Coordinates of C-alpha atoms in Angstrom, one line a residue:
L1 CA 0.0 0.0 0.0
Y2 CA 1.1 3.5 -0.8
C3 CA 1.0 6.2 2.0
S4 CA -0.6 8.8 -0.3
E5 CA -3.6 6.4 -0.9
L6 CA -4.3 5.4 2.7
S7 CA -7.5 7.2 3.7
E8 CA -6.9 6.1 7.3
H9 CA -4.0 8.4 7.5
Y10 CA -5.9 11.4 6.4
S11 CA -8.9 10.6 8.7
R12 CA -6.5 10.4 11.6
I13 CA -4.7 13.7 11.1
R14 CA -7.8 15.6 10.2
T15 CA -10.3 14.1 12.6
E16 CA -8.3 12.8 15.6
W17 CA -5.5 15.4 15.4
G18 CA -7.6 18.3 14.2
F19 CA -5.2 19.3 11.4
Q20 CA -6.9 21.7 9.0
G21 CA -4.0 22.4 6.7
L22 CA -2.7 21.0 3.4
V23 CA -1.4 17.5 2.8
I24 CA 1.1 17.2 0.0
T25 CA 3.3 14.4 -1.3
D26 CA 7.0 14.2 -1.3
W27 CA 8.6 14.7 -4.8
G28 CA 7.5 12.0 -7.1
A29 CA 5.9 10.0 -4.3
T30 CA 2.5 9.6 -5.9
N31 CA 1.7 6.2 -7.2
D32 CA -2.0 6.7 -8.3
R33 CA -3.3 10.3 -8.3
V34 CA -6.9 9.2 -8.5
A35 CA -6.6 7.0 -5.5
A36 CA -4.7 9.7 -3.7
I37 CA -7.4 12.3 -4.3
A38 CA -10.1 9.8 -3.2
A39 CA -8.1 9.2 0.0
G40 CA -7.6 12.9 0.7
C41 CA -4.2 13.8 -0.6
D42 CA -4.5 17.5 -1.6
L43 CA -1.5 18.2 -3.7
E44 CA 0.9 16.2 -5.8
M45 CA 4.4 17.4 -6.0
P46 CA 6.2 18.5 -8.1
G47 CA 3.1 17.9 -10.3
S48 CA 2.6 15.7 -13.3
H49 CA 2.4 18.5 -15.9
G50 CA -1.1 17.4 -16.9
A51 CA -0.3 13.7 -17.2
C52 CA -2.9 12.8 -14.5
D53 CA -5.6 15.0 -15.9
A54 CA -7.0 12.3 -18.2
S55 CA -7.1 9.7 -15.6
I56 CA -8.9 12.0 -13.1
E57 CA -11.5 13.0 -15.8
K58 CA -12.0 9.3 -16.6
A59 CA -12.5 8.4 -13.0
I60 CA -15.1 11.1 -12.6
K61 CA -17.1 9.8 -15.6
K62 CA -16.9 6.2 -14.2
G63 CA -18.0 7.3 -10.8
T64 CA -14.9 6.1 -9.0
L65 CA -14.0 9.7 -8.1
T66 CA -16.4 12.5 -7.3
E67 CA -16.3 16.2 -8.0
N68 CA -16.8 16.8 -4.2
Q69 CA -13.6 14.9 -3.5
I70 CA -11.7 17.1 -5.9
D71 CA -13.4 20.2 -4.5
D72 CA -12.3 19.3 -1.0
C73 CA -8.7 19.1 -2.1
A74 CA -9.0 22.3 -4.1
I75 CA -10.5 24.2 -1.2
R76 CA -7.7 23.2 1.1
V77 CA -5.1 24.4 -1.5
L78 CA -7.0 27.7 -2.0
S79 CA -7.3 28.2 1.8
L80 CA -3.5 28.0 2.2
M81 CA -3.0 30.5 -0.7
L82 CA -5.4 32.9 1.0
L83 CA -3.6 32.6 4.3
A84 CA -0.4 33.5 2.5
K85 CA -1.9 36.4 0.5
D86 CA 0.1 39.1 2.3
N87 CA 3.3 37.4 1.2
L88 CA 2.1 37.3 -2.4
D89 CA 2.0 41.1 -2.6
N90 CA 5.8 41.1 -3.0
Q91 CA 6.2 44.1 -0.7
P92 CA 9.7 44.7 0.6
I93 CA 10.2 43.8 4.2
E94 CA 12.8 45.4 6.4
L95 CA 14.8 42.7 8.1
D96 CA 17.5 43.3 10.7
Y97 CA 18.5 39.8 11.6
F98 CA 20.7 38.8 8.6
D99 CA 24.0 39.6 10.4
A100 CA 23.0 37.7 13.5
H101 CA 21.9 34.7 11.5
H102 CA 25.1 34.8 9.5
D103 CA 27.1 34.8 12.8
L104 CA 25.0 31.7 13.8
A105 CA 25.8 30.0 10.5
R106 CA 29.5 30.7 11.1
E107 CA 29.4 29.2 14.6
A108 CA 27.5 26.1 13.3
A109 CA 30.3 25.7 10.7
R110 CA 33.0 26.1 13.3
Q111 CA 31.6 23.3 15.4
S112 CA 31.0 21.0 12.4
I113 CA 34.4 21.1 10.7
V114 CA 36.6 18.1 11.6
L115 CA 40.4 18.0 11.5
L116 CA 41.1 14.5 10.3
K117 CA 44.9 14.8 10.3
N118 CA 47.6 17.2 11.3
D119 CA 51.0 15.5 11.0
N120 CA 54.1 17.3 12.2
S121 CA 52.0 20.1 13.7
L122 CA 51.6 21.8 10.4
L123 CA 48.6 23.6 11.7
P124 CA 48.1 26.3 12.9
L125 CA 49.6 28.1 10.0
K126 CA 52.3 30.7 10.6
Q127 CA 51.3 34.3 10.2
G128 CA 52.4 35.6 6.8
A129 CA 53.4 32.2 5.4
L130 CA 53.7 32.1 1.6
V131 CA 50.6 30.1 0.7
S132 CA 49.3 28.7 -2.6
V133 CA 45.6 27.8 -2.9
F134 CA 44.0 25.5 -5.5
G135 CA 40.6 24.3 -6.4
E136 CA 37.4 26.0 -7.5
F137 CA 35.7 25.5 -4.1
A138 CA 38.2 28.1 -2.8
T139 CA 36.4 30.8 -4.7
N140 CA 33.0 29.2 -5.4
P141 CA 32.4 27.1 -2.2
R142 CA 30.2 24.0 -2.2
Y143 CA 28.2 25.0 0.9
Q144 CA 24.9 23.3 0.4
G145 CA 23.1 20.4 -1.2
M146 CA 21.0 20.1 -4.3
G147 CA 17.2 19.9 -5.0
S148 CA 15.0 20.5 -2.0
S149 CA 18.0 21.2 0.2
E150 CA 18.9 24.4 -1.7
V151 CA 18.3 27.7 0.1
N152 CA 18.9 31.3 -0.8
A153 CA 21.9 32.5 1.3
S154 CA 21.9 36.1 2.6
K155 CA 25.7 36.2 2.1
I156 CA 28.4 33.6 1.4
D157 CA 31.9 33.6 3.0
I158 CA 34.5 32.9 0.4
P159 CA 37.5 30.9 1.7
L160 CA 40.1 32.5 -0.5
D161 CA 39.1 36.0 0.6
H162 CA 39.6 35.2 4.3
I163 CA 42.9 33.4 3.6
K164 CA 44.2 36.5 1.9
L165 CA 43.4 38.6 5.0
Y166 CA 45.8 36.3 6.9
S167 CA 48.4 35.8 4.3
P168 CA 48.5 38.7 1.7
E169 CA 51.0 36.8 -0.4
V170 CA 48.7 34.0 -1.2
K171 CA 48.6 32.8 -4.8
Y172 CA 45.6 31.0 -6.4
L173 CA 45.0 28.7 -9.3
D174 CA 41.9 26.7 -10.0
G175 CA 44.1 23.6 -10.6
T176 CA 42.7 22.6 -14.0
N177 CA 46.2 22.9 -15.4
L178 CA 48.1 20.4 -13.2
E179 CA 51.6 21.2 -14.4
Q180 CA 51.0 24.9 -13.8
A181 CA 49.6 24.2 -10.4
K182 CA 52.6 22.0 -9.5
R183 CA 55.0 24.8 -10.5
L184 CA 53.3 27.3 -8.2
A185 CA 53.0 24.8 -5.3
S186 CA 56.7 24.1 -5.5
K187 CA 57.5 27.8 -4.8
T188 CA 55.3 28.2 -1.7
E189 CA 55.7 27.1 1.9
V190 CA 52.2 25.7 2.2
A191 CA 49.7 24.4 -0.5
I192 CA 46.0 24.3 0.3
I193 CA 43.7 22.3 -1.9
F194 CA 39.9 22.8 -1.8
C195 CA 38.1 19.8 -3.3
G196 CA 35.2 17.5 -2.8
L197 CA 32.0 16.5 -4.5
S198 CA 29.9 18.7 -6.8
E199 CA 26.1 18.8 -7.1
L200 CA 26.5 16.5 -10.1
D201 CA 28.3 13.9 -8.0
E202 CA 25.8 13.7 -5.2
S203 CA 22.2 14.7 -4.8
E204 CA 18.8 13.4 -4.0
A205 CA 17.0 11.3 -6.6
F206 CA 20.1 9.2 -7.7
D207 CA 22.7 6.9 -6.2
R208 CA 26.4 7.3 -6.4
P209 CA 28.1 4.4 -8.3
H210 CA 31.3 4.8 -6.2
L211 CA 32.9 6.7 -3.2
D212 CA 35.7 8.3 -5.1
L213 CA 36.5 12.0 -5.6
P214 CA 36.4 13.2 -9.2
E215 CA 39.5 12.0 -10.9
E216 CA 40.8 15.5 -11.5
Y217 CA 40.8 16.2 -7.8
T218 CA 42.6 13.0 -7.0
A219 CA 45.2 13.9 -9.6
L220 CA 45.6 17.4 -8.3
I221 CA 46.1 16.2 -4.7
K222 CA 48.7 13.7 -5.8
G223 CA 50.5 16.2 -8.0
I224 CA 50.6 19.0 -5.5
A225 CA 51.7 16.6 -2.7
S226 CA 54.6 15.4 -4.9
V227 CA 56.2 18.9 -4.9
N228 CA 55.0 20.4 -1.6
L229 CA 55.4 18.4 1.6
N230 CA 53.1 20.9 3.5
T231 CA 49.9 20.2 1.5
I232 CA 46.6 20.7 3.2
V233 CA 43.4 19.2 1.8
V234 CA 40.0 20.7 2.6
L235 CA 37.1 18.4 1.6
S236 CA 33.6 19.7 0.9
N237 CA 31.1 16.9 0.5
G238 CA 27.8 15.7 1.9
A239 CA 28.6 12.0 1.9
A240 CA 31.6 9.7 2.5
V241 CA 34.6 9.7 0.1
H242 CA 37.6 7.4 -0.4
M243 CA 41.0 9.0 0.5
P244 CA 43.6 6.8 -1.1
W245 CA 46.0 9.8 -1.0
Q246 CA 45.7 10.4 2.7
N247 CA 49.2 9.2 3.4
L248 CA 50.6 11.7 0.9
V249 CA 49.5 14.9 2.8
P250 CA 50.1 16.0 6.4
A251 CA 46.8 17.7 7.0
I252 CA 43.2 17.0 6.0
F253 CA 40.0 18.9 6.9
E254 CA 36.5 17.6 6.5
S255 CA 34.2 20.6 6.2
F256 CA 31.2 18.8 4.9
L257 CA 28.6 21.2 3.3
S258 CA 29.3 23.9 5.8
G259 CA 26.7 26.5 4.9
Q260 CA 27.0 30.2 4.1
G261 CA 29.5 30.9 6.9
G262 CA 31.7 28.0 6.1
G263 CA 34.4 30.0 4.2
S264 CA 35.4 32.0 7.3
A265 CA 35.1 29.0 9.6
I266 CA 37.5 27.0 7.4
F267 CA 40.0 29.9 7.4
E268 CA 39.7 30.1 11.2
S269 CA 40.5 26.3 11.4
F270 CA 43.9 27.0 9.7

């Protein structure tokens, strides 16, 4: 049996619990829209783009679904829309809590980042050390997930910007040219690599076929580590990854998907 088609559930939440709001499906969780409407499921998400219209019309003609049942669902949808009417006017709202919330995001990131390795006490970094930084995530951080986990951040801390405040002599390359990156890394005291999994590597709605980092990141880590013994790897990922290169670098951070304040929190971890 499918949850969206169990009338007992809707009877319980509306009669026993007194819930008067809207009941919607998870994304793609509808099995039979006609049966779901009959049971009391108000809204199918993200919608079927009209694919269910014919089956609903056919069910009404056959008498297996009534217009009253459709009306009940429609009324609950419209009721929620009316409750939200003030927000639909798109009037600007003065908000004064963005800074406080960003500070909270930074603190959450600080407490979430894990130092997996720090051989030879490489960290904390020395003030003014000549540092090279590599990887797109240093300038375009992977700070949140995909799909329904995406949010609109009020501001985003950029790791490279904060590293430059600490070490003005920092040099940056995105690392797509490995030989160029190795030449730069060989000339600096410390090399920091920002890498991990992109939205295309992990998300809802599909399974990962393996636990590896993208090949270009693995090659970058191995290449930089071969010319700079003080290489730090900062991982940004929502799920587990293999680290076959872990014995090649003295320091590793797991920052996960650290939110809009993660960039400054990662810098502070150095």
